[in-house]
Coordinates of C-alpha atoms in Angstrom, one line a residue:
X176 CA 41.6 -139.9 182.8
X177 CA 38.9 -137.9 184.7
X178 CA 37.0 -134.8 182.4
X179 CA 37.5 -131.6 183.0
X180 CA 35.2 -129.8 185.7
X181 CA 32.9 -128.1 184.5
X182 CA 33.0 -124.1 183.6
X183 CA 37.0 -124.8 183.9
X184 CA 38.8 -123.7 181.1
X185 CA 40.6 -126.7 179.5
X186 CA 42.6 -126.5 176.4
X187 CA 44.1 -129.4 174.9
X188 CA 47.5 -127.5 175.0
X189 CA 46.3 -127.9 178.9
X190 CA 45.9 -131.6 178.7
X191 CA 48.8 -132.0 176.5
X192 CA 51.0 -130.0 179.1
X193 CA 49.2 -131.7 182.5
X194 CA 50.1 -135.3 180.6
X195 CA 53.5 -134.2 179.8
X196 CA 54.4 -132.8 183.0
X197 CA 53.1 -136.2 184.8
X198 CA 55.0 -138.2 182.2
X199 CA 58.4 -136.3 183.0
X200 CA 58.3 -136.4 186.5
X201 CA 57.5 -140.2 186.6
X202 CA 60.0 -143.2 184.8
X203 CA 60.7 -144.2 181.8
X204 CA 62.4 -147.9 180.7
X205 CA 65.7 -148.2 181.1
X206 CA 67.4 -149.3 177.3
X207 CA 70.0 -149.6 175.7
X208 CA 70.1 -145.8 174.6
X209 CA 69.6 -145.0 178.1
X210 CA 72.8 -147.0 179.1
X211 CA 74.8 -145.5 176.0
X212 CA 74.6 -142.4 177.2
X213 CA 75.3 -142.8 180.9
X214 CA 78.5 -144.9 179.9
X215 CA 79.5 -142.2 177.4
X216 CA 79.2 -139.5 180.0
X217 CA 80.9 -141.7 182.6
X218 CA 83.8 -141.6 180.0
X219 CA 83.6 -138.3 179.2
X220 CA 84.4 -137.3 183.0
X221 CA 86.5 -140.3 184.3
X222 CA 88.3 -140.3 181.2
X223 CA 91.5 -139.7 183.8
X224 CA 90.3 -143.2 185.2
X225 CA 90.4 -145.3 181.8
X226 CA 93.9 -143.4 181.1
X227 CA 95.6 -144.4 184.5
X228 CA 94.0 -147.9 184.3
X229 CA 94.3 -149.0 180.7
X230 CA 97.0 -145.8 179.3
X231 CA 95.8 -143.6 176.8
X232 CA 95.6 -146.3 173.8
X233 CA 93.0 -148.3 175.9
X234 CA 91.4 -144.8 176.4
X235 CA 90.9 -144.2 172.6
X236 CA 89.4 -147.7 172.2
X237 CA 86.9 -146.9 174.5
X238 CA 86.4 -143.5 172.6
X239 CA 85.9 -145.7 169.3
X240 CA 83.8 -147.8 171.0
X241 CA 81.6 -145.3 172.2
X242 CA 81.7 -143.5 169.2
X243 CA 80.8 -146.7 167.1
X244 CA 77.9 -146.7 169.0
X245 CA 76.7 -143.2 168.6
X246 CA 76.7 -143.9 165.1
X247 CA 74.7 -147.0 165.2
X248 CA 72.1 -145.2 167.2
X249 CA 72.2 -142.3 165.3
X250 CA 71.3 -144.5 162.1
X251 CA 68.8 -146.7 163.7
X252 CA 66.8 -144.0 165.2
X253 CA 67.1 -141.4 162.0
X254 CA 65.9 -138.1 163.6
X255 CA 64.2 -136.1 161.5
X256 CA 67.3 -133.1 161.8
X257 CA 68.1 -130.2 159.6
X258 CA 71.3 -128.3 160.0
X259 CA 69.4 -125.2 160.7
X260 CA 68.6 -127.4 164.0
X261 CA 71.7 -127.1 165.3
X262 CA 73.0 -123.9 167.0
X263 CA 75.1 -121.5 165.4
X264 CA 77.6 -120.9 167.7
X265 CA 78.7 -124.2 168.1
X266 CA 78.3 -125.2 164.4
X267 CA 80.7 -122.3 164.1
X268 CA 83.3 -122.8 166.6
X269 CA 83.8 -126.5 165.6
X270 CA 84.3 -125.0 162.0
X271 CA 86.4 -122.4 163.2
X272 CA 88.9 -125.2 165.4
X273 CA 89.3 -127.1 162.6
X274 CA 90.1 -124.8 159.5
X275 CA 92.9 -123.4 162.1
X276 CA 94.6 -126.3 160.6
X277 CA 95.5 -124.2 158.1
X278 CA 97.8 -121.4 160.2
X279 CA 98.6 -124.3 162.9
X280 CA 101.7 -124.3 164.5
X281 CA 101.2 -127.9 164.8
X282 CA 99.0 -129.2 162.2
X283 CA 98.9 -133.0 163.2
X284 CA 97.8 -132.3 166.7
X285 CA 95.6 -129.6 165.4
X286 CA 94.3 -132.5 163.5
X287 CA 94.0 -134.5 166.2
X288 CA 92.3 -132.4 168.4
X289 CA 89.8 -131.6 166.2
X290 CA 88.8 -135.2 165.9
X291 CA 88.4 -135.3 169.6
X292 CA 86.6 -132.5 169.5
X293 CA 84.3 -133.5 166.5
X294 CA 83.5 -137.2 168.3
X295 CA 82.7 -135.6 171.1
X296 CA 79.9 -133.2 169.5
X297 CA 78.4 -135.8 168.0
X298 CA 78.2 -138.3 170.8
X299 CA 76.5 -134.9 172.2
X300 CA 74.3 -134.6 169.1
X301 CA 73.1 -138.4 169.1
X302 CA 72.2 -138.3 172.7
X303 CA 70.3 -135.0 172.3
X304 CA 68.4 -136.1 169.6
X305 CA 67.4 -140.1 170.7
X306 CA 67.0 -140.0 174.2
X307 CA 64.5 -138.4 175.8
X308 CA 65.3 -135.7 178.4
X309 CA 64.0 -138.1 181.4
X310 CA 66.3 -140.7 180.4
X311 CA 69.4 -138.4 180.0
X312 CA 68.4 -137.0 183.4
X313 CA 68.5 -140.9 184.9
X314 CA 71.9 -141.3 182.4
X315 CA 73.2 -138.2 184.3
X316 CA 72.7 -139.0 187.9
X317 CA 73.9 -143.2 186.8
X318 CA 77.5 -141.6 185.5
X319 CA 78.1 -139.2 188.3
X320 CA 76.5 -141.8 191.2
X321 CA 78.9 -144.2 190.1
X322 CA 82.3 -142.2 189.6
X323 CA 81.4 -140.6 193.0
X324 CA 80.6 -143.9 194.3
X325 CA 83.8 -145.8 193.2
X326 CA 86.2 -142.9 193.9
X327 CA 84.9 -142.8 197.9
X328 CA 85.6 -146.8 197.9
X329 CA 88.9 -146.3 195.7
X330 CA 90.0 -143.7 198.3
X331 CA 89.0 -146.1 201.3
X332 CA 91.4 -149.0 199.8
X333 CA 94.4 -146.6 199.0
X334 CA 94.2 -145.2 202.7
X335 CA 94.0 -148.6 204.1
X336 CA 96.6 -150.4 202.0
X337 CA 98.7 -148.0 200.1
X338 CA 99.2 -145.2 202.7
X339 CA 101.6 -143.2 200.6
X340 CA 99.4 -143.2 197.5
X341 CA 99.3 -145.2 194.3
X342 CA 100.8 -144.3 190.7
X343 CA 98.6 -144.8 187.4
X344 CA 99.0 -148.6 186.1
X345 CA 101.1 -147.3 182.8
X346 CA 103.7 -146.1 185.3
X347 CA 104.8 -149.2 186.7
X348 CA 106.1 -150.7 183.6
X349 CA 110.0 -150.5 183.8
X350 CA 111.6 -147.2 183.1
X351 CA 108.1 -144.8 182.6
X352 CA 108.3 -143.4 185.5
X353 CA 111.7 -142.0 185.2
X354 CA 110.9 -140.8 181.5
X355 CA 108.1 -138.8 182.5
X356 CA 109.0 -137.6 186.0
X357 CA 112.4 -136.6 184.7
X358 CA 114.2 -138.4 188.1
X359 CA 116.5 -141.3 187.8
X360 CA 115.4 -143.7 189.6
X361 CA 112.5 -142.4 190.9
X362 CA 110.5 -144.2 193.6
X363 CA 106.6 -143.2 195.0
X364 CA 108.7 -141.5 197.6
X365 CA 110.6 -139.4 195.6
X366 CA 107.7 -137.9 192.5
X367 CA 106.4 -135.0 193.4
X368 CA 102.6 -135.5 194.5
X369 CA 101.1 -134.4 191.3
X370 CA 102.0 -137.9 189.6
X371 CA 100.5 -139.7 191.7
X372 CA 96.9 -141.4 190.9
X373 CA 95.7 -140.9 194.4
X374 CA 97.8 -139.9 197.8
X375 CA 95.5 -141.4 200.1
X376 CA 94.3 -138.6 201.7
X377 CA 90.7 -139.8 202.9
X378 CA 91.8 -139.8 206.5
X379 CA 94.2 -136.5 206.7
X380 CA 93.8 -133.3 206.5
X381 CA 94.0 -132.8 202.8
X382 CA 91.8 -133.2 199.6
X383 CA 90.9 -136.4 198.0
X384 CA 91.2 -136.7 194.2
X385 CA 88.7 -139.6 193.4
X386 CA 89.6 -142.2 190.2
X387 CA 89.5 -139.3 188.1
X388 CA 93.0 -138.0 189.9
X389 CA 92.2 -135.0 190.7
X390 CA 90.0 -133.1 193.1
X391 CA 88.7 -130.1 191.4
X392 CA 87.5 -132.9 189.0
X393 CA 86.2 -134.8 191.2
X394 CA 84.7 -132.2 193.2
X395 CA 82.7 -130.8 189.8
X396 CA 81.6 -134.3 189.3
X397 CA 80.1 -134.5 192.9
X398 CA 78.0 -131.2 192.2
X399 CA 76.8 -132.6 189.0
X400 CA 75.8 -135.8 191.3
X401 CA 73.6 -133.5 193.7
X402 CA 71.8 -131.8 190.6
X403 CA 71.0 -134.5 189.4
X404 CA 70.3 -136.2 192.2
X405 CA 67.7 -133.8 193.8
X406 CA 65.9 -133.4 190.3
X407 CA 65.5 -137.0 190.5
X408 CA 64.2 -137.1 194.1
X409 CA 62.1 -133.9 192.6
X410 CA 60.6 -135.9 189.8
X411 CA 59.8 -139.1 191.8
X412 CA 62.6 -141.4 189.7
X413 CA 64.3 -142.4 192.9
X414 CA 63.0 -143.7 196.2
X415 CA 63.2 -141.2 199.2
X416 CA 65.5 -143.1 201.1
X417 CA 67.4 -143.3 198.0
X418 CA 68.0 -140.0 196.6
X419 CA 68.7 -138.2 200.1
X420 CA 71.7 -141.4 200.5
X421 CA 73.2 -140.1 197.7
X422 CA 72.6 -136.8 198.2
X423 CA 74.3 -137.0 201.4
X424 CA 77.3 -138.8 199.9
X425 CA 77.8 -136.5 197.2
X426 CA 78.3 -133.6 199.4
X427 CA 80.6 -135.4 201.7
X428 CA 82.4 -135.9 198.4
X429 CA 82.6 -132.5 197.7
X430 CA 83.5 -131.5 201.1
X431 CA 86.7 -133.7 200.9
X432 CA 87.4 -132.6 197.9
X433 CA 88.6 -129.0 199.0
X434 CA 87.7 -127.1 195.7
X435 CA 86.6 -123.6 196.1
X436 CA 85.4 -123.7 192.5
X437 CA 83.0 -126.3 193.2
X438 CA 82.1 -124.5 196.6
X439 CA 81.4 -121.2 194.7
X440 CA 79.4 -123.0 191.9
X441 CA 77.3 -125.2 194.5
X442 CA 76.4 -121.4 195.6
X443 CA 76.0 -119.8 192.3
X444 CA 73.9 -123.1 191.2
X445 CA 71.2 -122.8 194.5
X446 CA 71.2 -118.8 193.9
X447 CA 70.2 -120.2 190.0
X448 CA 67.5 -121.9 191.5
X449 CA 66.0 -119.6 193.9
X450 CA 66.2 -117.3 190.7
X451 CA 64.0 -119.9 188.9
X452 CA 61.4 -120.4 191.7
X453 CA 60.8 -116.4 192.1
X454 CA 60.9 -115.5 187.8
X455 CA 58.4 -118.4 187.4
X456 CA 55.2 -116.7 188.3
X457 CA 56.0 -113.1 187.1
X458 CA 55.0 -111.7 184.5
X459 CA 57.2 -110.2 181.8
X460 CA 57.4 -106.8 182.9
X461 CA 57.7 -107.6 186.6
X462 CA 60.9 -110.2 185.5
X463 CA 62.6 -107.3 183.5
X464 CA 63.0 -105.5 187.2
X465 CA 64.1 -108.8 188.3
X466 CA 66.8 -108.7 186.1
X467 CA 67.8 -105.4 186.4
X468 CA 68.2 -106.1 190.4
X469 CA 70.0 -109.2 190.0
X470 CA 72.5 -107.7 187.3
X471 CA 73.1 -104.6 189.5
X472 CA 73.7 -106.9 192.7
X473 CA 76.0 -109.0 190.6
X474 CA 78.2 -105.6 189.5
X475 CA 78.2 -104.8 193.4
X476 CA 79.3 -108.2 194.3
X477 CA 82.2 -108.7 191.7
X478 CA 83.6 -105.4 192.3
X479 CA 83.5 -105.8 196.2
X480 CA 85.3 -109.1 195.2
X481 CA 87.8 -107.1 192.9
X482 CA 88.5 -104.7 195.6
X483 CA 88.7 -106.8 198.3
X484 CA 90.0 -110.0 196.8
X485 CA 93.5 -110.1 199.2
X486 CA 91.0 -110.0 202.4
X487 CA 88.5 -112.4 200.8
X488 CA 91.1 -115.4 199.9
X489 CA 92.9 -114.9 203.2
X490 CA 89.7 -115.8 204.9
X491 CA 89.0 -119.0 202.9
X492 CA 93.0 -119.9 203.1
X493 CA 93.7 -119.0 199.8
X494 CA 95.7 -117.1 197.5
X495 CA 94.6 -114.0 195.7
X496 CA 95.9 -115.6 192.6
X497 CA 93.7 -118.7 192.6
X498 CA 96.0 -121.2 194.1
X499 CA 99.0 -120.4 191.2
X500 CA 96.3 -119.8 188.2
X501 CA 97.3 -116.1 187.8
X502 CA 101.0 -117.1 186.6
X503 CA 99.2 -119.3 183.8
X504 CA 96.7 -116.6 182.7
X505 CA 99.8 -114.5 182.5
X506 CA 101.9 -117.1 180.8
X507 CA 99.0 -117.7 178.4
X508 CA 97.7 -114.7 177.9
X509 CA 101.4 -113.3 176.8
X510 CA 101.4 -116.3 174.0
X511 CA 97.8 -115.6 173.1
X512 CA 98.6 -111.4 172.4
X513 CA 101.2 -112.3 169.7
X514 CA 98.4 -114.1 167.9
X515 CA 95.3 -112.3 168.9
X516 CA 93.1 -113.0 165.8
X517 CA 93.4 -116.4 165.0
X518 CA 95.6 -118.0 167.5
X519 CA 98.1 -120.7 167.2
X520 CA 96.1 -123.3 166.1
X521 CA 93.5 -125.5 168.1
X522 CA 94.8 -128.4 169.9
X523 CA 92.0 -129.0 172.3
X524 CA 94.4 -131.3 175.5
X525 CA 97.6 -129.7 175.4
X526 CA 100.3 -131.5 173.4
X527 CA 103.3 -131.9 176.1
X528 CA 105.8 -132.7 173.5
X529 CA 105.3 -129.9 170.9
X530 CA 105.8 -126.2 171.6
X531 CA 105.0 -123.8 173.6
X532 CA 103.1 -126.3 175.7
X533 CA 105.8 -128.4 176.8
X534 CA 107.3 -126.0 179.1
X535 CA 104.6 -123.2 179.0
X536 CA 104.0 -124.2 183.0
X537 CA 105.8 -126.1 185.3
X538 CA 105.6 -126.0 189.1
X539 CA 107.0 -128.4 191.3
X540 CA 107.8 -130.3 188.2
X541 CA 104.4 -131.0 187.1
X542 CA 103.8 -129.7 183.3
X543 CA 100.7 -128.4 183.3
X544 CA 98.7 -129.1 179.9
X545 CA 95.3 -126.0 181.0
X546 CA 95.0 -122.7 181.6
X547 CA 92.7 -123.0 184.2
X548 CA 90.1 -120.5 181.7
X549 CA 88.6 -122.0 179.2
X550 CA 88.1 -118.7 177.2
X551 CA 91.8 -117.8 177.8
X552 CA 92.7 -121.0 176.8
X553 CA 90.9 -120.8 173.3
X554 CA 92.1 -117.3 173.1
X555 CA 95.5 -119.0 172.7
X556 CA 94.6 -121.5 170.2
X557 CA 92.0 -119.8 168.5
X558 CA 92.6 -116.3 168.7
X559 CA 89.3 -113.9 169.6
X560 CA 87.3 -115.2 167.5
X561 CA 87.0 -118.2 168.4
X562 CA 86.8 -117.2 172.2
X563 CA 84.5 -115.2 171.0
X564 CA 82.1 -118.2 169.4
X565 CA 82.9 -119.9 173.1
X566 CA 81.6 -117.1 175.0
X567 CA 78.8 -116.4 172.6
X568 CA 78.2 -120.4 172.7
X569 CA 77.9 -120.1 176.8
X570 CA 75.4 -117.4 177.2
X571 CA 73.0 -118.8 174.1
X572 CA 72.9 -122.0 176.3
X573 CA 72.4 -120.3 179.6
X574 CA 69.5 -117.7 178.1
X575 CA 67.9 -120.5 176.2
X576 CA 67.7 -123.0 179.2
X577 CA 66.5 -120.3 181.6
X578 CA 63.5 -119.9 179.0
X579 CA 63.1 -123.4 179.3
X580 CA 63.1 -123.2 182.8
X581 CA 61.0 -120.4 184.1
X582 CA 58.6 -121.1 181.5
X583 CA 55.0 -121.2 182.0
X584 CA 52.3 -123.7 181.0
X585 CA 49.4 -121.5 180.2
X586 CA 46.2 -123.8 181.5
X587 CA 44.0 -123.6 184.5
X588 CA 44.6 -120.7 186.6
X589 CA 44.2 -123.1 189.7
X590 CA 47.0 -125.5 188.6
X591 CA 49.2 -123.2 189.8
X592 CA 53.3 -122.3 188.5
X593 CA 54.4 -125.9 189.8
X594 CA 57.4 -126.3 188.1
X595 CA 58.6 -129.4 187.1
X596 CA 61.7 -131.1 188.2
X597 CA 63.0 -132.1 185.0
X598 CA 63.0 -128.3 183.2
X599 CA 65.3 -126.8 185.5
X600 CA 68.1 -129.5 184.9
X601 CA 69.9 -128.0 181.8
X602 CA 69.9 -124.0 183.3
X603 CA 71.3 -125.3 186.7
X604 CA 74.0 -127.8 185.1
X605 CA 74.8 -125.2 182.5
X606 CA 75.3 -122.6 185.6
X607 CA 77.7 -125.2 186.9
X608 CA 79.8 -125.4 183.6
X609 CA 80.1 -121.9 183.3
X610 CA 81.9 -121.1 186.8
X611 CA 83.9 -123.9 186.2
X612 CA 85.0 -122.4 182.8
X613 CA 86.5 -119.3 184.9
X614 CA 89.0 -121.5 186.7
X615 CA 89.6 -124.6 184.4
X616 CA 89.7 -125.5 180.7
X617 CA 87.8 -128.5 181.2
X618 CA 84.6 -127.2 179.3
X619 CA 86.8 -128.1 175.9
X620 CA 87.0 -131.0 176.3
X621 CA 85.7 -134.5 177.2
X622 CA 83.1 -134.6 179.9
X623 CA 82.4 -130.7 180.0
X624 CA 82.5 -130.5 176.1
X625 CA 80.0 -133.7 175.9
X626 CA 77.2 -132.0 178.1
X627 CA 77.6 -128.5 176.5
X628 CA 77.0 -130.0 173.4
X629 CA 73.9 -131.2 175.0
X630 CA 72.5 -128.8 176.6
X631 CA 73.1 -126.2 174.0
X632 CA 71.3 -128.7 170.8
X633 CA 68.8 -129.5 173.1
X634 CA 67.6 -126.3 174.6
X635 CA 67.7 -124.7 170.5
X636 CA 65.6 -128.0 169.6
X637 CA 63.3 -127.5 172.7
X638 CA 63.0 -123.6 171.9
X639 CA 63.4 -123.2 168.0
X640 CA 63.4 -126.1 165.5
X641 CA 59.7 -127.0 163.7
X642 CA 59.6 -130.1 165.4
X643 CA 59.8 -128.6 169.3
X644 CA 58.6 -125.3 168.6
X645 CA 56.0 -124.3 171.0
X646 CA 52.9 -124.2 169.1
X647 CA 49.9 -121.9 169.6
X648 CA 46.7 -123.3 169.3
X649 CA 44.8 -120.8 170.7
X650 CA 46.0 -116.9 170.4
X651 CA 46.4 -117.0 174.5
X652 CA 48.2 -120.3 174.9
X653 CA 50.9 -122.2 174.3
X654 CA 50.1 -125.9 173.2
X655 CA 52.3 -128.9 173.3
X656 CA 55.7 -129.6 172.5
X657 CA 57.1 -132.6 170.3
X658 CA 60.9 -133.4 170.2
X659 CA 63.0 -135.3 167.8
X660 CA 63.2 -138.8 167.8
X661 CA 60.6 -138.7 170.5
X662 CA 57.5 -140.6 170.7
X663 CA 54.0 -139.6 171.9
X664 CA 53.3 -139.5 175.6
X665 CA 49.5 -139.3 175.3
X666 CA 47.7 -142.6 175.1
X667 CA 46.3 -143.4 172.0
X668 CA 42.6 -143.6 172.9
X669 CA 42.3 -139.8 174.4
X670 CA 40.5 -137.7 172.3
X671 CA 41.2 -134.2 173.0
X672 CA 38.7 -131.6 171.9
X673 CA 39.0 -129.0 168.9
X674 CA 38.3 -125.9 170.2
X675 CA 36.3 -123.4 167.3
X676 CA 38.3 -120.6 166.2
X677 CA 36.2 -117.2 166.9
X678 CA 36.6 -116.2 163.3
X679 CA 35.8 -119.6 162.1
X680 CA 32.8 -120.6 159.9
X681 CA 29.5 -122.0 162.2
X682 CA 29.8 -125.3 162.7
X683 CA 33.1 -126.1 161.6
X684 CA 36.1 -126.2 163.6
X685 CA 38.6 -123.5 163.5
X686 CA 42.5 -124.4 164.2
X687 CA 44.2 -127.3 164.2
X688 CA 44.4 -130.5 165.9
X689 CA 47.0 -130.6 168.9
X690 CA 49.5 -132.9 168.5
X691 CA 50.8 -135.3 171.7
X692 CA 53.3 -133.7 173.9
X693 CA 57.1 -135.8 174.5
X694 CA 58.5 -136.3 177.5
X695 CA 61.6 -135.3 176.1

């Protein structure tokens, strides 16, 4: 490592934070850890695959399996955590689900829910806490390559060979697809399109749904795939060639997927960034007017929306009422006012077979277990307080991974604001699972559920806990960060100078020693 040039103010915070940004952009080993958590998110959003190839009970082996493993690693790796760690919100909604178990209108699914939901968190927690932030960003881009990936070539087959679409595997064994379509006798012909697994629309004029069966599923998954994707190509941890492959293929994915949701995100999400890129080299006072003009264009632009909304759908070919969504909010929302404080009871995926949810929505004979709005949705079940917790969960995340984002490493003026790939991967993914939150209820569950978790332990770790707290070494700069369950990136033979403390006895050095940055 060359010294610093001379009459160049160096800090070891500055060292620290030059090695760490180096470390981040560049790779790390692929392990074991690395591959737990790229099949657990792989699960967590194809978890429609494993169910139409295996049923639901070869589903929930894989969820033990997975979760089996979170606890092994968990153990093995012993992270220094606290409680006080974790962030509030989300400590308190969990709570707040599960006690409902004691007002549930259905306590055994309440129950069960809950279980879901708790697994989930913690397969959250254990990958937050272990793996290191470049290796979830490589686990990331793995999961959503290869569900992308494998829905384009199941797509291709189905179109070839099965031109009027293919039914889950569970529905081929004699009689289930009369007992769950409702229709005697019912043939691939005669189910309305909603049961099918795929229609085998790659080559028509309609959308695709992917192995996850469904395209404003798939379509989410495809904008996760180009986040993580270009913060890859951004941070050097694919080949050129590579990463603009993909790239490509993801959007094409998204494109055939239809989704207006995923459209508006992928807009929101590049406005998030441009965001990042300007805020980065203000200062404070100068990023305060920033916000106040971005808040005041974002009231203009929702109430022009509001106002206009008949005009604006007609010219994307779509209804004012979200393609049927504003019969469920109404249907919910009705259910959720008799029970406004506490709700009905959590249940996390809707419970066909128990009231009100069995017949809450149908259209076109399809029961539909969402609300399409994940805070109207927990409304219902959990009354306004725990929509509350959600929403209050949400915006924690989002402020605390835009602080990780726009901040600012505080060494040589000439180094510049660079930004490095890697910090701007929780705000932008974050952004994505918020607008998605407005139109589906996937952000309680599985996939959507495991990355909040994420995101929302590991930007409070990043930004509060002792052991990531930013620490000052000098009055005017930040030094280096250290994660849980994260080893040093500096080698061990740099020495780094102590600088003297201005108020600090002659000849002996004020402050502390810095401590190696993580790449996590």
């Amino acid at each position: 490592m060359s010294r610093p040039e001379p009459g160049r103010r160096t800090t070891p915070s500055g060292v620290a934070r030059r090695w760490g940004d180096r470390m981040e952009e560049g790779h790390e080993p692929f392990d074991l850890a690395t591959a737990f958590a790229a099949f657990a998110i792989f699960t967590g959003f194809a978890g429609d695959f494993w169910r139409n190839l295996l049923t639901w009970w070869g589903f929930g082996v894989i969820v033990v399996l997975v979760f089996v493993a979170a606890v092994i690693l968990f153990v093995r790796r012993r992270p220094p955590l606290r409680f006080s760690h974790l962030p509030a919100p989300l400590v308190l909604f969990v709570a707040w689900c599960t006690i409902s178990v004691a007002w549930s209108a259905y306590r055994p699914e309440t129950l069960l829910g809950s279980a879901a939901q708790l697994i989930t968190a913690f397969v959250g927690l254990t990958i937050a806490v272990t793996v290191s932030k470049v290796r979830v960003l490589r686990a990331l881009s793995i999961a959503m390559r290869a569900i992308v990936g494998l829905s384009l070539v199941f797509e291709l087959i189905v179109a070839l060979f099965f031109p009027k679409g293919v039914l889950p595997l569970y529905m081929l064994l004699p009689g289930a697809l009369d007992s769950l379509s409702g229709i005697p006798g019912a043939t691939i012909d005669t189910v309305p399109g909603g049961f099918k697994w795929s229609q085998g629309h790659l080559f028509s004029n309609a959308a695709i749904q992917g192995i996850v069966g469904n395209r404003n599923l798939l379509a989410m998954v495809a904008l996760l795939c180009i986040i993580a994707v270009a913060v890859q190509l951004g941070a050097g941890q694919l080949k050129r060639w590579q990463g603009i492959a993909w790239l490509a293929t993801a959007v094409v994915t998204l494109a055939l997927c239809r989704s207006m949701t995923a459209f508006a995100a992928f807009g929101i999400v590049a406005f998030a960034y441009l965001l990042v890129r300007i805020a980065r080299p203000l200062p404070n006072s100068l990023r305060w007017i920033m916000y106040g003009i971005v808040g005041t264009l974002m009231v203009i632009g929702v109430s022009f929306v509001v106002l206009f909304n008949n005009e604006l759908f007609a010219l994307i070919n779509r209804s004012s009422d979200m393609s049927g969504r504003g019969d469920i909010w109404w249907a919910v929302s009705q259910i959720a006012r008799d029970h406004w404080v506490v709700g009905l009871g959590w249940v996390s995926y809707w419970a066909p077979w128990v009231e009100p949810f069995s017949d809450l929505q149908v259209v076109d004979g399809i029961t539909y277990l969402q609300a399409h709005n994940a805070y109207i949705d927990a409304w219902m079940q959990v009354g306004v307080i725990g929509a509350g917790l959600l929403v209050a969960l949400m915006l924690s995340t989002l402020v605390r991974s835009w602080w990780l984002a726009i901040d600012r490493p505080q060494y040589g003026a000439d180094d510049g604001f660079r930004i490095p790939p890697t910090a701007v991967l929780a705000f932008l993914v974050t952004v994505a699972l918020a607008v998605q939150s407005l139109t589906e209820s996937r952000l309680l569950i599985e996939g959507n559920w495991l990355l909040m978790c994420y995101f929302a332990i590991y930007s409070k770790l990043r930004i509060q806990d002792l052991p990531a707290l930013p620490r000052r070494t000098l009055p005017d700069h930040t030094g280096p960060i250290m994660t849980i369950g994260q080893r040093p990136l500096l080698p061990a033979t740099l020495e780094l100078p102590v600088p003297e403390h201005p108020n600090a006895a002659p000849g002996k050095p004020g402050g502390r020693a810095p401590q190696a940055p993580s790449g996590g």
